[in-house]
Amino acid sequence: MNFVAPAGFDQYRENIPRGVIKTVEYNSTTVGNLRKALVYTPPEYSSEGTYPVLYLLHGIGGDETEWYNHGGPQIILDNLYADNLLEPMIVVLPNGRAMPNDRAEGDLFDPEKIAAFERFESDLIDDLIPYIDSNYPTNCDRENRAIAGLSMGGGQSLNIGLHNMNSFAWVGAFSAAPNTKTPEQLVPDPEEVSALLRLLWLSCGDQDNLLHISVGVHDYLQQQGMAHIWYEESGGHDWSVWRNDLYLFSQRLFK
Ligand code: FER
């Protein structure tokens, strides 16, 4: 596969079937309130089907609407479906800051807010995934669940995905942030994790100040002989990189 998305991949195309994106609310036992997430269902979605699910996480400056507001994931995904390049899947855009006020406001680096990104592991595993699996026609085994995200959400995807291999077989980190655990913490048992993973994707822009985080994980995986994709692309810590990553990563899922 070519590692650069074709021109127009993120541009709205007329006269193609469209998915639907909407906001849901679920009860979080972890946080103790109702929490919002966006859910994209693909073109030709039917409640009679069974769908795999991608959980797609935002960065430190965002919330559940960040991908929608800046990445236009529904445009990228609709275009991929029109070109027959994507497995039908549900895409969930959660809020990864698991605390009562989960808006991206005030000091984003406040230790309480950073801790909330860690707490999201329980919110996702105990609250959001069960909500999605009981309200959508999902195929709810690990082989049909993926987690990926950008920056803070990339760190979360590695931390949570590799720590919950009974829940995920597909893991992707776009420009992972310093919340990423050390490679040794992420993968204490390379053989066991390798046997369970269907895809481990790491990508980062070559101008990104956080590049060393991804490189550190990549180097370790390589030393351990673990299959993974490492993609250093041209760009910084920005949306052109993450749109490109979504385009490339999503095509590899559930095939
Ligand atoms: C940091 C630098 C950047 C950090 C997090 C980020 C937790 C996150 C950036 C983003 O999500 O865009 O030191 O520490």
mmCIF file with all atom_site columns, C-alpha atoms in Angstrom, residues 62-233:
data_model
loop_
_atom_site.group_PDB
_atom_site.id
_atom_site.type_symbol
_atom_site.label_atom_id
_atom_site.label_alt_id
_atom_site.label_comp_id
_atom_site.label_asym_id
_atom_site.label_entity_id
_atom_site.label_seq_id
_atom_site.pdbx_PDB_ins_code
_atom_site.Cartn_x
_atom_site.Cartn_y
_atom_site.Cartn_z
_atom_site.occupancy
_atom_site.B_iso_or_equiv
_atom_site.pdbx_formal_charge
_atom_site.auth_seq_id
_atom_site.auth_comp_id
_atom_site.auth_asym_id
_atom_site.auth_atom_id
_atom_site.pdbx_PDB_model_num
ATOM 1   C CA . GLY A 1 62  ? -9.758  18.057  22.463 1.00 0.00 ? 62  GLY A CA 1
ATOM 2   C CA . ASP A 1 63  ? -12.849 16.196  23.517 1.00 0.00 ? 63  ASP A CA 1
ATOM 3   C CA . GLU A 1 64  ? -15.229 13.758  21.801 1.00 0.00 ? 64  GLU A CA 1
ATOM 4   C CA . THR A 1 65  ? -15.855 16.330  19.045 1.00 0.00 ? 65  THR A CA 1
ATOM 5   C CA . GLU A 1 66  ? -12.191 16.972  18.186 1.00 0.00 ? 66  GLU A CA 1
ATOM 6   C CA . TRP A 1 67  ? -11.852 14.421  15.382 1.00 0.00 ? 67  TRP A CA 1
ATOM 7   C CA . TYR A 1 68  ? -15.176 15.531  13.961 1.00 0.00 ? 68  TYR A CA 1
ATOM 8   C CA . ASN A 1 69  ? -14.333 19.247  14.109 1.00 0.00 ? 69  ASN A CA 1
ATOM 9   C CA . HIS A 1 70  ? -10.775 19.051  12.802 1.00 0.00 ? 70  HIS A CA 1
ATOM 10  C CA . GLY A 1 71  ? -10.329 15.703  11.082 1.00 0.00 ? 71  GLY A CA 1
ATOM 11  C CA . GLY A 1 72  ? -13.581 15.215  9.166  1.00 0.00 ? 72  GLY A CA 1
ATOM 12  C CA . PRO A 1 73  ? -13.350 11.446  9.719  1.00 0.00 ? 73  PRO A CA 1
ATOM 13  C CA . GLN A 1 74  ? -16.800 10.901  8.199  1.00 0.00 ? 74  GLN A CA 1
ATOM 14  C CA . ILE A 1 75  ? -15.579 12.452  4.926  1.00 0.00 ? 75  ILE A CA 1
ATOM 15  C CA . ILE A 1 76  ? -12.435 10.303  4.844  1.00 0.00 ? 76  ILE A CA 1
ATOM 16  C CA . LEU A 1 77  ? -14.384 7.148   5.679  1.00 0.00 ? 77  LEU A CA 1
ATOM 17  C CA . ASP A 1 78  ? -17.259 7.851   3.248  1.00 0.00 ? 78  ASP A CA 1
ATOM 18  C CA . ASN A 1 79  ? -14.690 8.323   0.463  1.00 0.00 ? 79  ASN A CA 1
ATOM 19  C CA . LEU A 1 80  ? -12.944 5.070   1.392  1.00 0.00 ? 80  LEU A CA 1
ATOM 20  C CA . TYR A 1 81  ? -16.268 3.212   1.257  1.00 0.00 ? 81  TYR A CA 1
ATOM 21  C CA . ALA A 1 82  ? -17.089 4.768   -2.116 1.00 0.00 ? 82  ALA A CA 1
ATOM 22  C CA . ASP A 1 83  ? -13.790 3.345   -3.405 1.00 0.00 ? 83  ASP A CA 1
ATOM 23  C CA . ASN A 1 84  ? -14.471 -0.009  -1.784 1.00 0.00 ? 84  ASN A CA 1
ATOM 24  C CA . LEU A 1 85  ? -11.343 0.177   0.376  1.00 0.00 ? 85  LEU A CA 1
ATOM 25  C CA . LEU A 1 86  ? -12.806 -0.254  3.844  1.00 0.00 ? 86  LEU A CA 1
ATOM 26  C CA . GLU A 1 87  ? -14.442 -3.038  5.832  1.00 0.00 ? 87  GLU A CA 1
ATOM 27  C CA . PRO A 1 88  ? -17.797 -1.845  7.149  1.00 0.00 ? 88  PRO A CA 1
ATOM 28  C CA . MET A 1 89  ? -17.157 -0.761  10.729 1.00 0.00 ? 89  MET A CA 1
ATOM 29  C CA . ILE A 1 90  ? -18.584 1.440   13.443 1.00 0.00 ? 90  ILE A CA 1
ATOM 30  C CA . VAL A 1 91  ? -16.252 4.200   14.599 1.00 0.00 ? 91  VAL A CA 1
ATOM 31  C CA . VAL A 1 92  ? -16.638 5.552   18.125 1.00 0.00 ? 92  VAL A CA 1
ATOM 32  C CA . LEU A 1 93  ? -15.121 8.894   19.105 1.00 0.00 ? 93  LEU A CA 1
ATOM 33  C CA . PRO A 1 94  ? -14.971 8.905   22.900 1.00 0.00 ? 94  PRO A CA 1
ATOM 34  C CA . ASN A 1 95  ? -13.961 11.583  25.357 1.00 0.00 ? 95  ASN A CA 1
ATOM 35  C CA . GLY A 1 96  ? -10.649 10.370  26.786 1.00 0.00 ? 96  GLY A CA 1
ATOM 36  C CA . ARG A 1 97  ? -10.555 12.769  29.728 1.00 0.00 ? 97  ARG A CA 1
ATOM 37  C CA . ALA A 1 98  ? -12.460 10.660  32.259 1.00 0.00 ? 98  ALA A CA 1
ATOM 38  C CA . MET A 1 99  ? -13.457 13.203  34.891 1.00 0.00 ? 99  MET A CA 1
ATOM 39  C CA . PRO A 1 100 ? -16.696 15.048  35.723 1.00 0.00 ? 100 PRO A CA 1
ATOM 40  C CA . ASN A 1 101 ? -15.738 18.182  33.781 1.00 0.00 ? 101 ASN A CA 1
ATOM 41  C CA . ASP A 1 102 ? -14.243 16.621  30.678 1.00 0.00 ? 102 ASP A CA 1
ATOM 42  C CA . ARG A 1 103 ? -14.138 19.777  28.550 1.00 0.00 ? 103 ARG A CA 1
ATOM 43  C CA . ALA A 1 104 ? -10.760 20.871  27.157 1.00 0.00 ? 104 ALA A CA 1
ATOM 44  C CA . GLU A 1 105 ? -10.566 24.064  29.173 1.00 0.00 ? 105 GLU A CA 1
ATOM 45  C CA . GLY A 1 106 ? -8.211  25.696  31.677 1.00 0.00 ? 106 GLY A CA 1
ATOM 46  C CA . ASP A 1 107 ? -4.729  24.229  32.193 1.00 0.00 ? 107 ASP A CA 1
ATOM 47  C CA . LEU A 1 108 ? -4.746  21.189  29.927 1.00 0.00 ? 108 LEU A CA 1
ATOM 48  C CA . PHE A 1 109 ? -1.601  19.863  31.662 1.00 0.00 ? 109 PHE A CA 1
ATOM 49  C CA . ASP A 1 110 ? -3.158  20.020  35.146 1.00 0.00 ? 110 ASP A CA 1
ATOM 50  C CA . PRO A 1 111 ? -2.120  16.711  36.807 1.00 0.00 ? 111 PRO A CA 1
ATOM 51  C CA . GLU A 1 112 ? -5.787  15.949  37.525 1.00 0.00 ? 112 GLU A CA 1
ATOM 52  C CA . LYS A 1 113 ? -6.555  16.150  33.827 1.00 0.00 ? 113 LYS A CA 1
ATOM 53  C CA . ILE A 1 114 ? -3.550  14.037  32.903 1.00 0.00 ? 114 ILE A CA 1
ATOM 54  C CA . ALA A 1 115 ? -4.707  11.473  35.491 1.00 0.00 ? 115 ALA A CA 1
ATOM 55  C CA . ALA A 1 116 ? -8.151  11.526  33.863 1.00 0.00 ? 116 ALA A CA 1
ATOM 56  C CA . PHE A 1 117 ? -6.590  10.361  30.578 1.00 0.00 ? 117 PHE A CA 1
ATOM 57  C CA . GLU A 1 118 ? -5.246  7.393   32.514 1.00 0.00 ? 118 GLU A CA 1
ATOM 58  C CA . ARG A 1 119 ? -8.578  6.761   34.237 1.00 0.00 ? 119 ARG A CA 1
ATOM 59  C CA . PHE A 1 120 ? -10.171 6.484   30.804 1.00 0.00 ? 120 PHE A CA 1
ATOM 60  C CA . GLU A 1 121 ? -8.958  2.875   30.648 1.00 0.00 ? 121 GLU A CA 1
ATOM 61  C CA . SER A 1 122 ? -11.697 1.843   33.115 1.00 0.00 ? 122 SER A CA 1
ATOM 62  C CA . ASP A 1 123 ? -14.292 4.102   31.540 1.00 0.00 ? 123 ASP A CA 1
ATOM 63  C CA . LEU A 1 124 ? -13.623 2.516   28.148 1.00 0.00 ? 124 LEU A CA 1
ATOM 64  C CA . ILE A 1 125 ? -13.417 -1.119  29.249 1.00 0.00 ? 125 ILE A CA 1
ATOM 65  C CA . ASP A 1 126 ? -16.126 -1.105  31.927 1.00 0.00 ? 126 ASP A CA 1
ATOM 66  C CA . ASP A 1 127 ? -18.569 1.497   30.636 1.00 0.00 ? 127 ASP A CA 1
ATOM 67  C CA . LEU A 1 128 ? -18.284 2.626   27.016 1.00 0.00 ? 128 LEU A CA 1
ATOM 68  C CA . ILE A 1 129 ? -17.520 -0.707  25.306 1.00 0.00 ? 129 ILE A CA 1
ATOM 69  C CA . PRO A 1 130 ? -20.392 -2.461  27.122 1.00 0.00 ? 130 PRO A CA 1
ATOM 70  C CA . TYR A 1 131 ? -22.690 0.433   26.162 1.00 0.00 ? 131 TYR A CA 1
ATOM 71  C CA . ILE A 1 132 ? -21.695 0.235   22.485 1.00 0.00 ? 132 ILE A CA 1
ATOM 72  C CA . ASP A 1 133 ? -21.914 -3.565  22.424 1.00 0.00 ? 133 ASP A CA 1
ATOM 73  C CA . SER A 1 134 ? -25.403 -3.511  23.902 1.00 0.00 ? 134 SER A CA 1
ATOM 74  C CA . ASN A 1 135 ? -26.766 -0.656  21.765 1.00 0.00 ? 135 ASN A CA 1
ATOM 75  C CA . TYR A 1 136 ? -25.212 -1.427  18.366 1.00 0.00 ? 136 TYR A CA 1
ATOM 76  C CA . PRO A 1 137 ? -25.000 -4.610  16.306 1.00 0.00 ? 137 PRO A CA 1
ATOM 77  C CA . THR A 1 138 ? -21.332 -5.177  17.050 1.00 0.00 ? 138 THR A CA 1
ATOM 78  C CA . ASN A 1 139 ? -19.191 -8.203  16.703 1.00 0.00 ? 139 ASN A CA 1
ATOM 79  C CA . CYS A 1 140 ? -17.805 -8.047  20.196 1.00 0.00 ? 140 CYS A CA 1
ATOM 80  C CA . ASP A 1 141 ? -14.820 -10.351 20.205 1.00 0.00 ? 141 ASP A CA 1
ATOM 81  C CA . ARG A 1 142 ? -11.290 -8.941  20.406 1.00 0.00 ? 142 ARG A CA 1
ATOM 82  C CA . GLU A 1 143 ? -10.580 -9.623  16.727 1.00 0.00 ? 143 GLU A CA 1
ATOM 83  C CA . ASN A 1 144 ? -13.318 -7.156  15.891 1.00 0.00 ? 144 ASN A CA 1
ATOM 84  C CA . ARG A 1 145 ? -12.215 -4.293  18.086 1.00 0.00 ? 145 ARG A CA 1
ATOM 85  C CA . ALA A 1 146 ? -9.531  -1.685  17.368 1.00 0.00 ? 146 ALA A CA 1
ATOM 86  C CA . ILE A 1 147 ? -8.166  1.274   19.312 1.00 0.00 ? 147 ILE A CA 1
ATOM 87  C CA . ALA A 1 148 ? -6.240  4.182   17.849 1.00 0.00 ? 148 ALA A CA 1
ATOM 88  C CA . GLY A 1 149 ? -5.727  7.822   18.564 1.00 0.00 ? 149 GLY A CA 1
ATOM 89  C CA . LEU A 1 150 ? -3.655  10.919  18.104 1.00 0.00 ? 150 LEU A CA 1
ATOM 90  C CA . SER A 1 151 ? -1.049  12.251  20.514 1.00 0.00 ? 151 SER A CA 1
ATOM 91  C CA . MET A 1 152 ? -2.491  11.895  24.062 1.00 0.00 ? 152 MET A CA 1
ATOM 92  C CA . GLY A 1 153 ? -4.959  9.477   22.456 1.00 0.00 ? 153 GLY A CA 1
ATOM 93  C CA . GLY A 1 154 ? -2.098  7.659   20.738 1.00 0.00 ? 154 GLY A CA 1
ATOM 94  C CA . GLY A 1 155 ? -0.429  7.136   24.109 1.00 0.00 ? 155 GLY A CA 1
ATOM 95  C CA . GLN A 1 156 ? -3.753  5.936   25.510 1.00 0.00 ? 156 GLN A CA 1
ATOM 96  C CA . SER A 1 157 ? -4.211  3.526   22.606 1.00 0.00 ? 157 SER A CA 1
ATOM 97  C CA . LEU A 1 158 ? -0.840  1.905   23.290 1.00 0.00 ? 158 LEU A CA 1
ATOM 98  C CA . ASN A 1 159 ? -1.294  1.918   27.078 1.00 0.00 ? 159 ASN A CA 1
ATOM 99  C CA . ILE A 1 160 ? -4.842  0.592   26.998 1.00 0.00 ? 160 ILE A CA 1
ATOM 100 C CA . GLY A 1 161 ? -4.726  -1.560  23.868 1.00 0.00 ? 161 GLY A CA 1
ATOM 101 C CA . LEU A 1 162 ? -1.580  -3.486  24.760 1.00 0.00 ? 162 LEU A CA 1
ATOM 102 C CA . HIS A 1 163 ? -2.765  -3.867  28.360 1.00 0.00 ? 163 HIS A CA 1
ATOM 103 C CA . ASN A 1 164 ? -6.167  -5.257  27.352 1.00 0.00 ? 164 ASN A CA 1
ATOM 104 C CA . MET A 1 165 ? -5.440  -7.763  24.640 1.00 0.00 ? 165 MET A CA 1
ATOM 105 C CA . ASN A 1 166 ? -8.578  -9.666  25.571 1.00 0.00 ? 166 ASN A CA 1
ATOM 106 C CA . SER A 1 167 ? -10.455 -6.604  24.262 1.00 0.00 ? 167 SER A CA 1
ATOM 107 C CA . PHE A 1 168 ? -8.370  -5.440  21.277 1.00 0.00 ? 168 PHE A CA 1
ATOM 108 C CA . ALA A 1 169 ? -6.423  -7.073  18.454 1.00 0.00 ? 169 ALA A CA 1
ATOM 109 C CA . TRP A 1 170 ? -5.715  -3.889  16.442 1.00 0.00 ? 170 TRP A CA 1
ATOM 110 C CA . VAL A 1 171 ? -3.801  -0.962  17.944 1.00 0.00 ? 171 VAL A CA 1
ATOM 111 C CA . GLY A 1 172 ? -2.662  2.291   16.382 1.00 0.00 ? 172 GLY A CA 1
ATOM 112 C CA . ALA A 1 173 ? -0.813  5.338   17.705 1.00 0.00 ? 173 ALA A CA 1
ATOM 113 C CA . PHE A 1 174 ? -0.548  8.528   15.674 1.00 0.00 ? 174 PHE A CA 1
ATOM 114 C CA . SER A 1 175 ? 2.121   10.905  17.061 1.00 0.00 ? 175 SER A CA 1
ATOM 115 C CA . ALA A 1 176 ? 1.998   9.332   20.530 1.00 0.00 ? 176 ALA A CA 1
ATOM 116 C CA . ALA A 1 177 ? 2.511   11.766  23.451 1.00 0.00 ? 177 ALA A CA 1
ATOM 117 C CA . PRO A 1 178 ? 4.648   11.465  26.618 1.00 0.00 ? 178 PRO A CA 1
ATOM 118 C CA . ASN A 1 179 ? 1.739   9.788   28.425 1.00 0.00 ? 179 ASN A CA 1
ATOM 119 C CA . THR A 1 180 ? 2.918   6.655   26.566 1.00 0.00 ? 180 THR A CA 1
ATOM 120 C CA . LYS A 1 181 ? 4.302   4.108   29.029 1.00 0.00 ? 181 LYS A CA 1
ATOM 121 C CA . THR A 1 182 ? 7.877   2.950   28.530 1.00 0.00 ? 182 THR A CA 1
ATOM 122 C CA . PRO A 1 183 ? 8.226   0.304   25.816 1.00 0.00 ? 183 PRO A CA 1
ATOM 123 C CA . GLU A 1 184 ? 9.129   -2.285  28.469 1.00 0.00 ? 184 GLU A CA 1
ATOM 124 C CA . GLN A 1 185 ? 5.966   -1.451  30.408 1.00 0.00 ? 185 GLN A CA 1
ATOM 125 C CA . LEU A 1 186 ? 3.887   -1.520  27.250 1.00 0.00 ? 186 LEU A CA 1
ATOM 126 C CA . VAL A 1 187 ? 5.153   -4.896  26.125 1.00 0.00 ? 187 VAL A CA 1
ATOM 127 C CA . PRO A 1 188 ? 6.697   -6.863  28.991 1.00 0.00 ? 188 PRO A CA 1
ATOM 128 C CA . ASP A 1 189 ? 6.117   -10.120 27.112 1.00 0.00 ? 189 ASP A CA 1
ATOM 129 C CA . PRO A 1 190 ? 6.759   -9.607  23.393 1.00 0.00 ? 190 PRO A CA 1
ATOM 130 C CA . GLU A 1 191 ? 5.968   -13.190 22.424 1.00 0.00 ? 191 GLU A CA 1
ATOM 131 C CA . GLU A 1 192 ? 2.612   -13.242 24.125 1.00 0.00 ? 192 GLU A CA 1
ATOM 132 C CA . VAL A 1 193 ? 1.588   -9.872  22.707 1.00 0.00 ? 193 VAL A CA 1
ATOM 133 C CA . SER A 1 194 ? 2.811   -10.761 19.199 1.00 0.00 ? 194 SER A CA 1
ATOM 134 C CA . ALA A 1 195 ? 0.679   -13.876 19.169 1.00 0.00 ? 195 ALA A CA 1
ATOM 135 C CA . LEU A 1 196 ? -2.432  -11.840 19.960 1.00 0.00 ? 196 LEU A CA 1
ATOM 136 C CA . LEU A 1 197 ? -1.940  -8.731  17.842 1.00 0.00 ? 197 LEU A CA 1
ATOM 137 C CA . ARG A 1 198 ? -3.375  -8.432  14.360 1.00 0.00 ? 198 ARG A CA 1
ATOM 138 C CA . LEU A 1 199 ? -1.889  -4.968  13.813 1.00 0.00 ? 199 LEU A CA 1
ATOM 139 C CA . LEU A 1 200 ? 0.334   -2.601  15.725 1.00 0.00 ? 200 LEU A CA 1
ATOM 140 C CA . TRP A 1 201 ? 0.671   0.711   13.898 1.00 0.00 ? 201 TRP A CA 1
ATOM 141 C CA . LEU A 1 202 ? 2.982   3.577   14.887 1.00 0.00 ? 202 LEU A CA 1
ATOM 142 C CA . SER A 1 203 ? 3.254   6.768   12.909 1.00 0.00 ? 203 SER A CA 1
ATOM 143 C CA . CYS A 1 204 ? 4.552   10.276  13.488 1.00 0.00 ? 204 CYS A CA 1
ATOM 144 C CA . GLY A 1 205 ? 5.443   13.389  11.541 1.00 0.00 ? 205 GLY A CA 1
ATOM 145 C CA . ASP A 1 206 ? 9.173   13.954  11.008 1.00 0.00 ? 206 ASP A CA 1
ATOM 146 C CA . GLN A 1 207 ? 8.848   17.558  12.247 1.00 0.00 ? 207 GLN A CA 1
ATOM 147 C CA . ASP A 1 208 ? 6.970   16.582  15.421 1.00 0.00 ? 208 ASP A CA 1
ATOM 148 C CA . ASN A 1 209 ? 8.692   17.458  18.739 1.00 0.00 ? 209 ASN A CA 1
ATOM 149 C CA . LEU A 1 210 ? 7.262   14.235  20.163 1.00 0.00 ? 210 LEU A CA 1
ATOM 150 C CA . LEU A 1 211 ? 8.873   12.043  17.471 1.00 0.00 ? 211 LEU A CA 1
ATOM 151 C CA . HIS A 1 212 ? 11.272  10.494  20.033 1.00 0.00 ? 212 HIS A CA 1
ATOM 152 C CA . ILE A 1 213 ? 8.348   8.839   21.842 1.00 0.00 ? 213 ILE A CA 1
ATOM 153 C CA . SER A 1 214 ? 7.258   6.879   18.766 1.00 0.00 ? 214 SER A CA 1
ATOM 154 C CA . VAL A 1 215 ? 10.851  6.145   17.794 1.00 0.00 ? 215 VAL A CA 1
ATOM 155 C CA . GLY A 1 216 ? 11.495  4.739   21.290 1.00 0.00 ? 216 GLY A CA 1
ATOM 156 C CA . VAL A 1 217 ? 8.588   2.324   20.975 1.00 0.00 ? 217 VAL A CA 1
ATOM 157 C CA . HIS A 1 218 ? 9.505   1.406   17.398 1.00 0.00 ? 218 HIS A CA 1
ATOM 158 C CA . ASP A 1 219 ? 13.150  0.687   18.347 1.00 0.00 ? 219 ASP A CA 1
ATOM 159 C CA . TYR A 1 220 ? 12.077  -1.572  21.191 1.00 0.00 ? 220 TYR A CA 1
ATOM 160 C CA . LEU A 1 221 ? 9.584   -3.479  19.036 1.00 0.00 ? 221 LEU A CA 1
ATOM 161 C CA . GLN A 1 222 ? 12.241  -3.963  16.416 1.00 0.00 ? 222 GLN A CA 1
ATOM 162 C CA . GLN A 1 223 ? 14.781  -5.207  18.989 1.00 0.00 ? 223 GLN A CA 1
ATOM 163 C CA . GLN A 1 224 ? 12.195  -7.670  20.229 1.00 0.00 ? 224 GLN A CA 1
ATOM 164 C CA . GLY A 1 225 ? 11.456  -8.838  16.702 1.00 0.00 ? 225 GLY A CA 1
ATOM 165 C CA . MET A 1 226 ? 7.821   -7.818  16.981 1.00 0.00 ? 226 MET A CA 1
ATOM 166 C CA . ALA A 1 227 ? 5.889   -7.275  13.770 1.00 0.00 ? 227 ALA A CA 1
ATOM 167 C CA . HIS A 1 228 ? 4.545   -3.735  13.522 1.00 0.00 ? 228 HIS A CA 1
ATOM 168 C CA . ILE A 1 229 ? 4.196   -0.873  11.105 1.00 0.00 ? 229 ILE A CA 1
ATOM 169 C CA . TRP A 1 230 ? 6.425   2.151   11.590 1.00 0.00 ? 230 TRP A CA 1
ATOM 170 C CA . TYR A 1 231 ? 5.616   5.092   9.394  1.00 0.00 ? 231 TYR A CA 1
ATOM 171 C CA . GLU A 1 232 ? 7.551   8.339   9.740  1.00 0.00 ? 232 GLU A CA 1
ATOM 172 C CA . GLU A 1 233 ? 5.793   10.796  7.502  1.00 0.00 ? 233 GLU A CA 1
#
